[in-house]
mmCIF file of C-alpha atoms in Angstrom:
data_model
loop_
_atom_site.group_PDB
_atom_site.id
_atom_site.type_symbol
_atom_site.label_atom_id
_atom_site.label_comp_id
_atom_site.label_asym_id
_atom_site.label_seq_id
_atom_site.Cartn_x
_atom_site.Cartn_y
_atom_site.Cartn_z
ATOM 1 C CA UNK C 67 19.361 23.528 97.007
ATOM 2 C CA UNK C 68 22.426 22.330 95.083
ATOM 3 C CA UNK C 69 21.827 18.752 96.203
ATOM 4 C CA UNK C 70 18.245 18.925 94.940
ATOM 5 C CA UNK C 71 19.360 20.270 91.556
ATOM 6 C CA UNK C 72 22.029 17.581 91.338
ATOM 7 C CA UNK C 73 19.493 14.827 92.056
ATOM 8 C CA UNK C 74 17.080 16.292 89.521
ATOM 9 C CA UNK C 75 19.754 16.405 86.827
ATOM 10 C CA UNK C 76 20.993 12.879 87.615
ATOM 11 C CA UNK C 77 17.447 11.662 87.004
ATOM 12 C CA UNK C 78 16.468 13.763 83.995
ATOM 13 C CA UNK C 79 19.679 13.864 81.954
ATOM 14 C CA UNK C 80 19.926 10.046 81.439
ATOM 15 C CA UNK C 81 16.169 9.984 80.774
ATOM 16 C CA UNK C 82 16.418 12.652 78.059
ATOM 17 C CA UNK C 83 19.422 10.873 76.540
ATOM 18 C CA UNK C 84 17.403 7.658 76.295
ATOM 19 C CA UNK C 85 14.334 9.403 74.867
ATOM 20 C CA UNK C 86 16.543 11.308 72.435
ATOM 21 C CA UNK C 87 18.069 8.079 71.124
ATOM 22 C CA UNK C 88 14.594 6.547 70.705
ATOM 23 C CA UNK C 89 13.432 9.634 68.776
ATOM 24 C CA UNK C 90 16.570 9.577 66.617
ATOM 25 C CA UNK C 91 16.080 5.902 65.780
ATOM 26 C CA UNK C 92 12.414 6.361 64.995
ATOM 27 C CA UNK C 93 13.039 9.288 62.644
ATOM 28 C CA UNK C 94 15.968 7.631 60.832
ATOM 29 C CA UNK C 95 14.416 4.193 60.276
ATOM 30 C CA UNK C 96 12.606 3.708 56.984
ATOM 31 C CA UNK C 97 8.946 2.608 56.946
ATOM 32 C CA UNK C 98 10.150 -0.822 55.788
ATOM 33 C CA UNK C 99 12.500 -1.126 58.772
ATOM 34 C CA UNK C 100 9.746 -0.047 61.180
ATOM 35 C CA UNK C 101 7.501 -2.712 59.662
ATOM 36 C CA UNK C 102 10.279 -5.281 60.184
ATOM 37 C CA UNK C 103 10.407 -4.360 63.873
ATOM 38 C CA UNK C 104 6.641 -4.793 64.209
ATOM 39 C CA UNK C 105 6.662 -8.170 62.427
ATOM 40 C CA UNK C 106 9.677 -9.345 64.470
ATOM 41 C CA UNK C 107 7.840 -8.710 67.738
ATOM 42 C CA UNK C 108 4.797 -10.602 66.477
ATOM 43 C CA UNK C 109 6.643 -13.605 65.023
ATOM 44 C CA UNK C 110 9.415 -13.906 67.646
ATOM 45 C CA UNK C 111 9.795 -17.274 69.357
ATOM 46 C CA UNK C 112 9.105 -16.233 72.939
ATOM 47 C CA UNK C 113 10.261 -19.579 74.301
ATOM 48 C CA UNK C 114 13.822 -18.264 74.005
ATOM 49 C CA UNK C 115 12.841 -14.958 75.571
ATOM 50 C CA UNK C 116 11.476 -16.756 78.631
ATOM 51 C CA UNK C 117 14.524 -19.029 78.650
ATOM 52 C CA UNK C 118 16.738 -15.924 78.781
ATOM 53 C CA UNK C 119 14.712 -14.622 81.728
ATOM 54 C CA UNK C 120 15.121 -17.964 83.497
ATOM 55 C CA UNK C 121 18.894 -17.741 83.001
ATOM 56 C CA UNK C 122 18.835 -14.160 84.266
ATOM 57 C CA UNK C 123 17.381 -15.421 87.558
ATOM 58 C CA UNK C 124 20.585 -17.377 88.123
ATOM 59 C CA UNK C 125 22.514 -14.112 87.797
ATOM 60 C CA UNK C 126 20.322 -12.490 90.476
ATOM 61 C CA UNK C 127 20.729 -15.520 92.728
ATOM 62 C CA UNK C 128 24.496 -15.727 92.242
ATOM 63 C CA UNK C 129 24.992 -12.009 92.946
ATOM 64 C CA UNK C 130 23.109 -12.335 96.240
ATOM 65 C CA UNK C 131 24.966 -15.528 97.144
ATOM 66 C CA UNK C 132 28.355 -13.957 96.369
ATOM 67 C CA UNK C 133 27.491 -11.069 98.649
ATOM 68 C CA UNK C 134 27.179 -13.419 101.628
ATOM 69 C CA UNK C 135 30.889 -14.308 101.434
ATOM 70 C CA UNK C 136 31.963 -10.656 101.704
ATOM 71 C CA UNK C 137 29.540 -9.994 104.576
ATOM 72 C CA UNK C 138 30.660 -13.136 106.425
ATOM 73 C CA UNK C 139 34.243 -11.963 106.085
ATOM 74 C CA UNK C 140 33.222 -8.830 107.984
ATOM 75 C CA UNK C 141 31.513 -10.952 110.653
ATOM 76 C CA UNK C 142 27.858 -10.581 109.586
ATOM 77 C CA UNK C 143 25.587 -13.595 109.097
ATOM 78 C CA UNK C 144 22.707 -12.365 106.975
ATOM 79 C CA UNK C 145 19.621 -14.195 105.731
ATOM 80 C CA UNK C 146 19.968 -15.137 102.094
ATOM 81 C CA UNK C 147 16.401 -14.089 101.300
ATOM 82 C CA UNK C 148 17.165 -10.557 102.498
ATOM 83 C CA UNK C 149 20.349 -10.459 100.428
ATOM 84 C CA UNK C 150 18.409 -11.622 97.369
ATOM 85 C CA UNK C 151 15.512 -9.204 97.854
ATOM 86 C CA UNK C 152 17.795 -6.206 98.370
ATOM 87 C CA UNK C 153 19.719 -7.097 95.209
ATOM 88 C CA UNK C 154 16.438 -7.223 93.266
ATOM 89 C CA UNK C 155 15.338 -3.866 94.671
ATOM 90 C CA UNK C 156 18.703 -2.335 93.749
ATOM 91 C CA UNK C 157 18.247 -3.393 90.125
ATOM 92 C CA UNK C 158 14.828 -1.733 90.151
ATOM 93 C CA UNK C 159 16.206 1.508 91.629
ATOM 94 C CA UNK C 160 18.942 1.554 88.972
ATOM 95 C CA UNK C 161 16.189 2.024 86.382
ATOM 96 C CA UNK C 162 15.558 5.491 87.824
ATOM 97 C CA UNK C 163 19.033 6.899 88.502
ATOM 98 C CA UNK C 164 21.984 4.894 87.123
ATOM 99 C CA UNK C 165 24.056 3.271 89.901
ATOM 100 C CA UNK C 166 21.780 4.568 92.661
ATOM 101 C CA UNK C 167 20.773 0.983 93.421
ATOM 102 C CA UNK C 168 24.023 0.405 95.309
ATOM 103 C CA UNK C 169 23.001 3.012 97.882
ATOM 104 C CA UNK C 170 19.513 1.557 98.331
ATOM 105 C CA UNK C 171 20.997 -1.926 98.627
ATOM 106 C CA UNK C 172 23.285 -0.942 101.475
ATOM 107 C CA UNK C 173 20.470 1.038 103.142
ATOM 108 C CA UNK C 174 18.047 -1.914 103.006
ATOM 109 C CA UNK C 175 20.695 -4.241 104.421
ATOM 110 C CA UNK C 176 21.174 -1.802 107.289
ATOM 111 C CA UNK C 177 17.427 -1.738 107.909
ATOM 112 C CA UNK C 178 16.735 -5.478 107.792
ATOM 113 C CA UNK C 179 20.069 -7.032 108.831
ATOM 114 C CA UNK C 180 21.590 -4.199 110.905
ATOM 115 C CA UNK C 181 24.803 -4.196 108.851
ATOM 116 C CA UNK C 182 26.405 -0.715 109.095
ATOM 117 C CA UNK C 183 25.814 1.235 105.914
ATOM 118 C CA UNK C 184 29.476 2.034 105.287
ATOM 119 C CA UNK C 185 30.546 -1.607 105.594
ATOM 120 C CA UNK C 186 27.700 -2.880 103.444
ATOM 121 C CA UNK C 187 28.414 -0.223 100.831
ATOM 122 C CA UNK C 188 32.118 -1.088 100.939
ATOM 123 C CA UNK C 189 31.391 -4.697 99.979
ATOM 124 C CA UNK C 190 29.238 -3.460 97.079
ATOM 125 C CA UNK C 191 32.018 -1.156 95.839
ATOM 126 C CA UNK C 192 34.430 -4.103 95.954
ATOM 127 C CA UNK C 193 31.911 -6.112 93.897
ATOM 128 C CA UNK C 194 31.777 -3.370 91.280
ATOM 129 C CA UNK C 195 35.567 -3.383 90.943
ATOM 130 C CA UNK C 196 35.592 -7.158 90.411
ATOM 131 C CA UNK C 197 32.729 -6.873 87.918
ATOM 132 C CA UNK C 198 34.570 -4.138 86.026
ATOM 133 C CA UNK C 199 37.733 -6.257 85.759
ATOM 134 C CA UNK C 200 35.780 -9.248 84.443
ATOM 135 C CA UNK C 201 33.928 -7.056 81.960
ATOM 136 C CA UNK C 202 37.242 -5.605 80.741
ATOM 137 C CA UNK C 203 38.370 -9.191 80.159
ATOM 138 C CA UNK C 204 35.307 -9.709 77.946
ATOM 139 C CA UNK C 205 36.127 -6.458 76.130
ATOM 140 C CA UNK C 206 39.718 -7.545 75.492
ATOM 141 C CA UNK C 207 38.648 -10.953 74.177
ATOM 142 C CA UNK C 208 35.933 -9.419 72.012
ATOM 143 C CA UNK C 209 38.133 -6.763 70.404
ATOM 144 C CA UNK C 210 41.029 -9.159 69.806
ATOM 145 C CA UNK C 211 38.763 -11.732 68.154
ATOM 146 C CA UNK C 212 37.059 -9.062 66.015
ATOM 147 C CA UNK C 213 40.099 -6.919 65.184
ATOM 148 C CA UNK C 214 39.815 -7.504 61.417
ATOM 149 C CA UNK C 215 36.127 -6.590 61.326
ATOM 150 C CA UNK C 216 36.669 -3.407 63.354
ATOM 151 C CA UNK C 217 39.731 -2.459 61.279
ATOM 152 C CA UNK C 218 37.915 -2.858 57.944
ATOM 153 C CA UNK C 219 34.915 -0.981 59.308
ATOM 154 C CA UNK C 220 37.155 1.966 60.151
ATOM 155 C CA UNK C 221 38.686 1.794 56.664
ATOM 156 C CA UNK C 222 35.205 1.850 55.145
ATOM 157 C CA UNK C 223 34.573 5.019 57.148
ATOM 158 C CA UNK C 224 37.735 6.527 55.588
ATOM 159 C CA UNK C 225 39.686 6.355 58.846
ATOM 160 C CA UNK C 226 43.301 5.999 57.699
ATOM 161 C CA UNK C 227 45.813 3.675 59.338
ATOM 162 C CA UNK C 228 48.082 6.643 60.057
ATOM 163 C CA UNK C 229 45.252 8.284 61.982
ATOM 164 C CA UNK C 230 44.938 5.201 64.187
ATOM 165 C CA UNK C 231 48.703 5.205 64.835
ATOM 166 C CA UNK C 232 48.719 8.887 65.783
ATOM 167 C CA UNK C 233 45.668 8.360 68.007
ATOM 168 C CA UNK C 234 47.488 5.535 69.795
ATOM 169 C CA UNK C 235 50.626 7.691 70.244
ATOM 170 C CA UNK C 236 48.646 10.627 71.617
ATOM 171 C CA UNK C 237 46.741 8.294 73.937
ATOM 172 C CA UNK C 238 50.007 6.802 75.219
ATOM 173 C CA UNK C 239 51.510 10.257 75.839
ATOM 174 C CA UNK C 240 48.382 11.376 77.688
ATOM 175 C CA UNK C 241 48.616 8.244 79.827
ATOM 176 C CA UNK C 242 52.258 9.053 80.707
ATOM 177 C CA UNK C 243 51.272 12.642 81.533
ATOM 178 C CA UNK C 244 48.430 11.459 83.773
ATOM 179 C CA UNK C 245 50.755 8.975 85.530
ATOM 180 C CA UNK C 246 53.297 11.734 86.264
ATOM 181 C CA UNK C 247 50.573 14.060 87.567
ATOM 182 C CA UNK C 248 49.169 11.246 89.696
ATOM 183 C CA UNK C 249 52.553 10.446 91.249
ATOM 184 C CA UNK C 250 53.977 13.914 91.822
ATOM 185 C CA UNK C 251 51.119 16.439 91.871
ATOM 186 C CA UNK C 252 49.873 17.813 95.187
ATOM 187 C CA UNK C 253 46.616 19.153 93.809
ATOM 188 C CA UNK C 254 43.635 18.890 96.103
ATOM 189 C CA UNK C 255 41.538 16.907 93.630
ATOM 190 C CA UNK C 256 44.374 14.414 93.045
ATOM 191 C CA UNK C 257 44.833 13.889 96.792
ATOM 192 C CA UNK C 258 41.098 13.238 97.169
ATOM 193 C CA UNK C 259 41.156 10.730 94.311
ATOM 194 C CA UNK C 260 44.142 8.966 95.887
ATOM 195 C CA UNK C 261 42.288 8.752 99.180
ATOM 196 C CA UNK C 262 39.242 7.207 97.501
ATOM 197 C CA UNK C 263 41.400 4.834 95.487
ATOM 198 C CA UNK C 264 43.140 3.630 98.631
ATOM 199 C CA UNK C 265 39.731 2.669 100.011
ATOM 200 C CA UNK C 266 38.925 0.744 96.850
ATOM 201 C CA UNK C 267 42.260 -1.066 97.001
ATOM 202 C CA UNK C 268 41.556 -1.961 100.624
ATOM 203 C CA UNK C 269 38.217 -3.390 99.535
ATOM 204 C CA UNK C 270 39.907 -5.509 96.869
ATOM 205 C CA UNK C 271 42.480 -6.761 99.353
ATOM 206 C CA UNK C 272 39.688 -7.834 101.696
ATOM 207 C CA UNK C 273 38.404 -10.124 98.929
ATOM 208 C CA UNK C 274 41.812 -11.787 98.638
ATOM 209 C CA UNK C 275 41.931 -12.271 102.406
ATOM 210 C CA UNK C 276 38.460 -13.746 102.865
ATOM 211 C CA UNK C 277 38.025 -17.398 103.716
ATOM 212 C CA UNK C 278 35.785 -18.203 100.732
ATOM 213 C CA UNK C 279 37.630 -16.108 98.156
ATOM 214 C CA UNK C 280 37.582 -18.830 95.487
ATOM 215 C CA UNK C 281 33.835 -19.250 95.850
ATOM 216 C CA UNK C 282 33.535 -15.466 95.616
ATOM 217 C CA UNK C 283 35.617 -15.404 92.433
ATOM 218 C CA UNK C 284 33.682 -18.355 90.955
ATOM 219 C CA UNK C 285 30.357 -16.588 91.474
ATOM 220 C CA UNK C 286 31.818 -13.376 90.027
ATOM 221 C CA UNK C 287 32.561 -15.173 86.752
ATOM 222 C CA UNK C 288 29.288 -17.124 86.914
ATOM 223 C CA UNK C 289 27.306 -13.873 87.120
ATOM 224 C CA UNK C 290 28.828 -12.570 83.904
ATOM 225 C CA UNK C 291 28.539 -15.873 82.088
ATOM 226 C CA UNK C 292 24.858 -15.955 83.007
ATOM 227 C CA UNK C 293 24.485 -12.454 81.522
ATOM 228 C CA UNK C 294 26.232 -13.587 78.337
ATOM 229 C CA UNK C 295 24.176 -16.803 78.155
ATOM 230 C CA UNK C 296 20.991 -14.766 78.597
ATOM 231 C CA UNK C 297 22.012 -12.596 75.630
ATOM 232 C CA UNK C 298 23.080 -15.605 73.564
ATOM 233 C CA UNK C 299 19.889 -17.672 73.784
ATOM 234 C CA UNK C 300 17.834 -14.663 72.688
ATOM 235 C CA UNK C 301 19.379 -14.755 69.198
ATOM 236 C CA UNK C 302 17.259 -17.850 68.475
ATOM 237 C CA UNK C 303 14.059 -15.864 69.013
ATOM 238 C CA UNK C 304 14.417 -14.348 65.527
ATOM 239 C CA UNK C 305 15.293 -16.358 62.383
ATOM 240 C CA UNK C 306 17.423 -13.461 61.069
ATOM 241 C CA UNK C 307 19.720 -13.577 64.122
ATOM 242 C CA UNK C 308 19.704 -17.313 64.824
ATOM 243 C CA UNK C 309 22.807 -17.976 62.696
ATOM 244 C CA UNK C 310 25.106 -15.230 63.954
ATOM 245 C CA UNK C 311 28.374 -16.517 65.396
ATOM 246 C CA UNK C 312 29.271 -16.525 69.068
ATOM 247 C CA UNK C 313 32.007 -13.899 68.672
ATOM 248 C CA UNK C 314 29.406 -11.530 67.196
ATOM 249 C CA UNK C 315 27.210 -12.264 70.212
ATOM 250 C CA UNK C 316 30.097 -11.298 72.497
ATOM 251 C CA UNK C 317 30.514 -7.953 70.707
ATOM 252 C CA UNK C 318 26.786 -7.233 70.924
ATOM 253 C CA UNK C 319 26.849 -8.137 74.607
ATOM 254 C CA UNK C 320 29.817 -5.836 75.271
ATOM 255 C CA UNK C 321 28.327 -2.761 73.608
ATOM 256 C CA UNK C 322 24.881 -3.445 75.058
ATOM 257 C CA UNK C 323 26.398 -3.561 78.536
ATOM 258 C CA UNK C 324 28.282 -0.307 77.950
ATOM 259 C CA UNK C 325 25.082 1.371 76.761
ATOM 260 C CA UNK C 326 23.218 0.619 80.007
ATOM 261 C CA UNK C 327 25.106 3.365 81.825
ATOM 262 C CA UNK C 328 24.145 6.097 79.344
ATOM 263 C CA UNK C 329 20.450 6.225 80.223
ATOM 264 C CA UNK C 330 17.963 4.897 82.769
ATOM 265 C CA UNK C 331 18.495 1.150 82.599
ATOM 266 C CA UNK C 332 19.692 1.442 78.998
ATOM 267 C CA UNK C 333 16.473 3.108 77.779
ATOM 268 C CA UNK C 334 16.911 3.644 74.045
ATOM 269 C CA UNK C 335 20.701 3.300 74.290
ATOM 270 C CA UNK C 336 20.757 -0.494 74.708
ATOM 271 C CA UNK C 337 18.722 -1.407 71.575
ATOM 272 C CA UNK C 338 20.551 1.243 69.540
ATOM 273 C CA UNK C 339 23.996 -0.066 70.581
ATOM 274 C CA UNK C 340 23.067 -3.690 69.874
ATOM 275 C CA UNK C 341 21.557 -2.789 66.483
ATOM 276 C CA UNK C 342 24.672 -0.772 65.570
ATOM 277 C CA UNK C 343 26.993 -3.701 66.276
ATOM 278 C CA UNK C 344 24.827 -6.264 64.503
ATOM 279 C CA UNK C 345 24.736 -3.891 61.532
ATOM 280 C CA UNK C 346 28.490 -4.437 61.104
ATOM 281 C CA UNK C 347 27.768 -8.099 60.425
ATOM 282 C CA UNK C 348 25.013 -7.707 57.863
ATOM 283 C CA UNK C 349 21.959 -7.617 60.129
ATOM 284 C CA UNK C 350 19.519 -4.929 58.969
ATOM 285 C CA UNK C 351 18.902 -2.029 61.310
ATOM 286 C CA UNK C 352 15.242 -2.955 61.734
ATOM 287 C CA UNK C 353 16.022 -6.533 62.777
ATOM 288 C CA UNK C 354 18.901 -5.432 64.999
ATOM 289 C CA UNK C 355 16.688 -2.840 66.697
ATOM 290 C CA UNK C 356 13.901 -5.397 67.204
ATOM 291 C CA UNK C 357 16.411 -7.846 68.690
ATOM 292 C CA UNK C 358 17.767 -5.178 71.058
ATOM 293 C CA UNK C 359 14.294 -4.212 72.218
ATOM 294 C CA UNK C 360 13.277 -7.851 72.740
ATOM 295 C CA UNK C 361 16.161 -8.239 75.187
ATOM 296 C CA UNK C 362 15.778 -4.843 76.828
ATOM 297 C CA UNK C 363 11.992 -4.935 77.295
ATOM 298 C CA UNK C 364 11.944 -8.505 78.646
ATOM 299 C CA UNK C 365 14.802 -7.855 81.077
ATOM 300 C CA UNK C 366 13.322 -4.554 82.201
ATOM 301 C CA UNK C 367 9.939 -6.162 82.889
ATOM 302 C CA UNK C 368 11.671 -8.923 84.881
ATOM 303 C CA UNK C 369 13.600 -6.302 86.859
ATOM 304 C CA UNK C 370 10.442 -4.329 87.641
ATOM 305 C CA UNK C 371 8.533 -7.463 88.661
ATOM 306 C CA UNK C 372 11.276 -8.843 90.926
ATOM 307 C CA UNK C 373 12.070 -5.413 92.363
ATOM 308 C CA UNK C 374 8.486 -4.590 93.305
ATOM 309 C CA UNK C 375 7.851 -8.101 94.640
ATOM 310 C CA UNK C 376 11.011 -7.961 96.751
ATOM 311 C CA UNK C 377 10.132 -4.495 98.052
ATOM 312 C CA UNK C 378 6.755 -5.825 99.216
ATOM 313 C CA UNK C 379 8.125 -9.051 100.711
ATOM 314 C CA UNK C 380 10.987 -7.509 102.688
ATOM 315 C CA UNK C 381 8.803 -5.887 105.417
ATOM 316 C CA UNK C 382 6.394 -8.854 105.445
ATOM 317 C CA UNK C 383 9.106 -11.443 106.035
ATOM 318 C CA UNK C 384 10.962 -9.215 108.526
ATOM 319 C CA UNK C 385 8.120 -8.133 110.782
ATOM 320 C CA UNK C 386 10.264 -8.333 113.894
#
């Protein structure tokens, strides 16, 4: 009973968050801004939209190819087509319940390649850790390069410098407190977290020990650069965004990526986050929202198409 309620909430809560953001945007945009969105969709140069989708395919391919190195390290020789198809299906499943695609990916690999679920899932968890570290690198670069813009934005919002200093001090003290609790506390929840963390560390160490670790690391960076390139080329689809600088693109990419986890596949949250960031650099809310939806809708349609196609092809190409 509890498991059913938990599954229901994990599906509905992100969905309602996404729909709530869409409703909020729709009710706060002026009629002129809504008209801008409509005109932007009509007049957009869809060559760049399709180019972004073509680049996105390289990200799918590279993620599947990177996976082979981790599986080979564990002694499993899998067919690349099955790796690719399961990756595509996992992206599709993530549109329903955030991060549930990892489970389906490991389950499909077990079904079609007979790789034990726990080992397949372990390689996926290790991937997520690597992806998180690379994304944090993007975040660091983005915030350092845009420090002045962020600082002046906070000043415009009447956030005083002293408030930022006190926030940093409190954050540092909370970090010290957490570190002490982590090291010395014998609480049951802390011990469980330590146990899970040890498994994640073991997964990371397996990457460093694998034969093709440099190829693995190369593809890890290539995946994220393909995501960034996909975002970047889309700016040329609209004349109002074609001249924004690359560092602004990086900030939009960062916040768009963060927004994906708040709702089903970034429903509502992704366009809103991108529009909010572009607004800091003089792009009107209507144009920023249209730009965000151009990216989100095109990528979502690609994900649905590849996911459904892969789901149909997997049993056909693995009849035995």
